[in-house]
Coordinates of C-alpha atoms in Angstrom, one line a residue:
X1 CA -177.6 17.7 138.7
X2 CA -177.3 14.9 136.6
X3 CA -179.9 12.3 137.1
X4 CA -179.2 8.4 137.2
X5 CA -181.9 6.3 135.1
X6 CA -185.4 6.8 135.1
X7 CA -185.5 3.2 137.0
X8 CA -183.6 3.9 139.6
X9 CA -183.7 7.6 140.1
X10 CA -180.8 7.6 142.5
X11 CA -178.3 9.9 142.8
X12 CA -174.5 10.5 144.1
X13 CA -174.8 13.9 145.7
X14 CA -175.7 14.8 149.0
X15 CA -178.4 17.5 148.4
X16 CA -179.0 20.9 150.1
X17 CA -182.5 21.5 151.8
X18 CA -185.6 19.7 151.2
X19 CA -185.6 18.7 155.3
X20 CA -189.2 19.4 155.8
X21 CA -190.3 17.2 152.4
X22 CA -188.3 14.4 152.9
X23 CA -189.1 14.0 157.2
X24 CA -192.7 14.2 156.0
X25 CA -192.0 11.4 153.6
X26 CA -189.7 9.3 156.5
X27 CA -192.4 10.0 159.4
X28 CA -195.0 8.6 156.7
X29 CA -192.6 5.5 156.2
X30 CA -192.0 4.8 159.6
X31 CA -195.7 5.1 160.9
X32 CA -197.5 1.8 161.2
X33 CA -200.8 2.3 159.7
X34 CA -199.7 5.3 157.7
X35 CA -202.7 5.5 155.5
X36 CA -203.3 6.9 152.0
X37 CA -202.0 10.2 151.7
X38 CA -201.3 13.1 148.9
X39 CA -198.0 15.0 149.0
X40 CA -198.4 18.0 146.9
X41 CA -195.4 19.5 145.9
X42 CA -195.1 23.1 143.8
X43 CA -192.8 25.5 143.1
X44 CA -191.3 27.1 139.9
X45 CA -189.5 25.6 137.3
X46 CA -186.2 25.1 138.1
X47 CA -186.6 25.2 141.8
X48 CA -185.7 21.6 142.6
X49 CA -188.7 20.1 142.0
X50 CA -187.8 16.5 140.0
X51 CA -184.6 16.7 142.4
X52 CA -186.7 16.3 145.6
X53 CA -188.5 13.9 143.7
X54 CA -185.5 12.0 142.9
X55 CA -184.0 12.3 147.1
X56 CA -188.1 10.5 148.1
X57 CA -187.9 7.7 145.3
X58 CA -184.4 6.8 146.6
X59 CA -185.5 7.2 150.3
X60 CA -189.1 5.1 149.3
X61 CA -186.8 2.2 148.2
X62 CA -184.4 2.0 150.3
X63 CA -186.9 1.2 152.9
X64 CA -188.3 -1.6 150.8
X65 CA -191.5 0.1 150.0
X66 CA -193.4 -0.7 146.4
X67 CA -192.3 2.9 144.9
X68 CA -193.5 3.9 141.1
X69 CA -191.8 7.0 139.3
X70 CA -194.3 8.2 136.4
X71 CA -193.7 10.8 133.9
X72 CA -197.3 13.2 134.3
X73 CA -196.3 14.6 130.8
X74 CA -196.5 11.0 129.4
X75 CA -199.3 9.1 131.7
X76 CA -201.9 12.2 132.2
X77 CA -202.9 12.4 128.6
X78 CA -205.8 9.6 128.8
X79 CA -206.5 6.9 131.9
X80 CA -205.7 4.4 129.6
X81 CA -202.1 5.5 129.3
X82 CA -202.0 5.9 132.8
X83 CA -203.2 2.1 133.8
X84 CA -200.4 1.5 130.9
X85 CA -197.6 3.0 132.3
X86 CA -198.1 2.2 135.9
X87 CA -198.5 -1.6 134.4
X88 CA -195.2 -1.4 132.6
X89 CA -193.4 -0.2 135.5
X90 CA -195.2 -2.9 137.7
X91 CA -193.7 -5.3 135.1
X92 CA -190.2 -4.1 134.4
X93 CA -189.4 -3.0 138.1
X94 CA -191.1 -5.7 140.4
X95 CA -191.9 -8.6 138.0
X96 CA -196.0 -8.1 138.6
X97 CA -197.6 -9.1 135.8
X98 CA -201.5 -8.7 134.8
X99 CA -203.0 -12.2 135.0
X100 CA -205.2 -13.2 131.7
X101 CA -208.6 -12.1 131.8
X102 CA -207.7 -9.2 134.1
X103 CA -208.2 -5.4 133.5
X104 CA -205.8 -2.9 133.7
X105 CA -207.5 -0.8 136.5
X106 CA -208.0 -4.4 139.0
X107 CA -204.8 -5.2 138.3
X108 CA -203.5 -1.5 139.3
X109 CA -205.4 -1.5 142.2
X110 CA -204.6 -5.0 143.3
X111 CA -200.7 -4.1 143.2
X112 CA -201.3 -0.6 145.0
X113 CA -203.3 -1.9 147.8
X114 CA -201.7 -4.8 148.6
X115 CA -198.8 -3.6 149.9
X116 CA -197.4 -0.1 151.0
X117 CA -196.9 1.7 148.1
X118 CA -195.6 5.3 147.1
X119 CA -196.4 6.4 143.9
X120 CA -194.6 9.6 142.4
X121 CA -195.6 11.8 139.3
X122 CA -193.5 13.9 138.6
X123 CA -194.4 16.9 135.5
X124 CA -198.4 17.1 136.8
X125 CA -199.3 20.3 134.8
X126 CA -201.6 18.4 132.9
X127 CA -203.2 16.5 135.8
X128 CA -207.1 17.9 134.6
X129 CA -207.1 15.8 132.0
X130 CA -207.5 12.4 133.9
X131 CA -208.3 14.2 137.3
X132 CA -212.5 13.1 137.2
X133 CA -211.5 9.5 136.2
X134 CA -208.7 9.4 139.3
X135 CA -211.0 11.0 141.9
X136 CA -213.7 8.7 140.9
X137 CA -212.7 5.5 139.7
X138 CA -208.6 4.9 140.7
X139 CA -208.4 6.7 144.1
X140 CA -211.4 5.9 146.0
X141 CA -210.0 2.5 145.9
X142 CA -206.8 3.7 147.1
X143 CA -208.1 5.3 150.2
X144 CA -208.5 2.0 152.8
X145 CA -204.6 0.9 151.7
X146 CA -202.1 2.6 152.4
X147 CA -200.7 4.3 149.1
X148 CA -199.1 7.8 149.5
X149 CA -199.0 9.5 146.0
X150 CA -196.2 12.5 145.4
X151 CA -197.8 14.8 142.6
X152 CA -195.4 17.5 141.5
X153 CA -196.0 20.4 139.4
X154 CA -196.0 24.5 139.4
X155 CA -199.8 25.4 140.5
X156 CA -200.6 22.7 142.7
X157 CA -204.0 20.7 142.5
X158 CA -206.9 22.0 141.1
X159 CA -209.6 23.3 143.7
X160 CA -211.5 19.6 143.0
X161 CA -209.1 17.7 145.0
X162 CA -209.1 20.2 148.0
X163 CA -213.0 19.9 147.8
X164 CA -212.8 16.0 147.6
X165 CA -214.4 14.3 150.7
X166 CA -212.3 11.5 150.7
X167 CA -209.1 13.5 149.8
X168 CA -209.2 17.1 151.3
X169 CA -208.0 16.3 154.5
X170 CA -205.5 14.0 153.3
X171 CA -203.3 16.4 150.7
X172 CA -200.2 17.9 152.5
X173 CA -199.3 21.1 150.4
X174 CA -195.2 21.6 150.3
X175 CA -194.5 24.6 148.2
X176 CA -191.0 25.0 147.0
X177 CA -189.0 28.4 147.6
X178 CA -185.5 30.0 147.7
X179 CA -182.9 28.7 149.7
X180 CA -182.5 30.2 153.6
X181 CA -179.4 32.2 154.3
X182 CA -178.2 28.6 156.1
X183 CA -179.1 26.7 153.5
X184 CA -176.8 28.6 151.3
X185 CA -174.1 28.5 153.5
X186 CA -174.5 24.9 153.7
X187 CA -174.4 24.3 150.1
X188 CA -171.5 26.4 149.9
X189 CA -169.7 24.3 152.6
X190 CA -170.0 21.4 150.5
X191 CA -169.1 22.6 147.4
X192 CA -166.1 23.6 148.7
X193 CA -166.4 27.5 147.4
X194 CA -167.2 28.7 151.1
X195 CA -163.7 29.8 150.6
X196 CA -163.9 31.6 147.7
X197 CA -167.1 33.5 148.8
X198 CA -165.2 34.6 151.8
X199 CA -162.6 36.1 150.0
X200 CA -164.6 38.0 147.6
X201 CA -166.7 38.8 150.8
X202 CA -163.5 40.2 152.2
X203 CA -162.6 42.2 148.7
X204 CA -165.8 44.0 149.0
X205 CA -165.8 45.0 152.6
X206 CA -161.7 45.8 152.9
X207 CA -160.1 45.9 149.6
X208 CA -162.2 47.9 147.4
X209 CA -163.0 50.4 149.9
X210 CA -158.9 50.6 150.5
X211 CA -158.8 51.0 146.5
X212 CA -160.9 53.7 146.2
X213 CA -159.4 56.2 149.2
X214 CA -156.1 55.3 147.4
X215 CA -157.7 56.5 144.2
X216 CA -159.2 59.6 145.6
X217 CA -155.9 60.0 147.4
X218 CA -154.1 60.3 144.1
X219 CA -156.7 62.2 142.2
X220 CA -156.0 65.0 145.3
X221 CA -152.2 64.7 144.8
X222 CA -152.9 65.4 140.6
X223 CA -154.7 68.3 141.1
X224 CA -152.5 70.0 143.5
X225 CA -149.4 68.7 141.2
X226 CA -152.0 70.6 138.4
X227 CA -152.2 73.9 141.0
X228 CA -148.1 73.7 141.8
X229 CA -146.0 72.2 139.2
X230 CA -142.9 72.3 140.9
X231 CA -144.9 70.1 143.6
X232 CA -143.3 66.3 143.8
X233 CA -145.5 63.6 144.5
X234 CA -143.2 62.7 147.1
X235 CA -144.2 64.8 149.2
X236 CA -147.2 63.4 149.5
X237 CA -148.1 60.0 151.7
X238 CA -150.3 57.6 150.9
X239 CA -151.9 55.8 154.3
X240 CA -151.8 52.3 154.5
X241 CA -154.9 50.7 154.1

């Protein structure tokens, strides 16, 4: 899939699956008093991962909501990069600038808490290398407002943020897998090849089945040809498939 800027993170196709993520994410929107929230979301490389991302940052904005898209393998090396790259995408995307005098982690909190906010990271293999400084001195100040952050990556979150008090009972796990048989289907509908796979489906069941009792047919007429060579092949019929 071919993904739109990092700004924007839109994208032209209608994609297959994902139902369960993104009416999590819309039941979340729609909820007054939502609260703060943690949508894990795991799965193997390649599954879809950064595409789902991409479907809930569209979604998050179209409904007006404050929405951040971070890169975890650029913001999760120190907290200072992280305050840094959420207040350059404060700046760019929304204008909010960090008055004079003010630190990076007030100003971060004062522009998550102040309105509803999603905040997606997408590549969070890395997340243990900031993870004490965001459980103890970013999140708890999260937790009254109503901020839902969407961390992506292929383990999941370390066993610190299912033992967190403030946070255990607030992380929604959504493991990635295959698609479902209807999924498929679904994806092939669109795609347009639903035809194609139903011919090939039809060359397997019918016409290489046909193929091969014409083949043993003809190997039978050979070696009676080979027993009788006066024999004509003729004489022999060949069923119709």
């Amino acid at each position: 899939m071919n993904l739109s800027s990092a700004n924007s993170k839109t994208t032209a196709q209608r994609i297959v699956g994902f139902s369960r993520e993104k009416d999590a994410l819309s039941r979340w929107l729609a909820a007054p008093g939502a609260g703060s929230h943690i949508f894990s979301v795991t799965g193997i490389g390649g599954i879809g991962k950064t595409t789902l991302l991409t479907e809930m940052n569209a979604e998050a904005r179209r409904s007006s909501t404050l929405t951040i898209w971070m890169d975890g393998q650029i913001c999760l090396q120190t907290p200072g990069a992280f305050l840094a790259c959420l207040e350059m995408s404060l700046e760019m995307e929304y204008g909010l600038t960090r008055a004079t005098g003010e630190t990076m982690l007030a100003h971060a909190v004062r522009e998550l808490t102040r309105q509803r906010t999603v905040l997606i990271i997408d590549n969070c293999e890395h997340l243990d290398s900031i993870e004490s400084w965001l459980l103890a001195s970013l999140l708890p100040k999260l937790a009254a407002s109503e901020c839902l952050l969407i961390l992506a990556s292929r383990s999941g979150l370390p066993i610190k943020w299912h033992s967190n008090p403030i946070w255990s009972k607030r992380i929604h796990s959504y493991p990635l897998e295959l698609f479902s048989r209807e999924e498929i289907y679904e994806y092939l509908q669109d795609s347009g090849l639903s035809r194609l796979f139903s011919l090939i489906s039809f060359i397997r069941q019918k016409a290489i089945p046909c193929c091969s009792r014409l083949r043993l047919m003809c190997c039978s007429v050979r070696n009676r040809r080979g027993r009788n060579a006066n024999t004509s092949f003729r004489g022999y019929s060949v069923q119709k498939c």
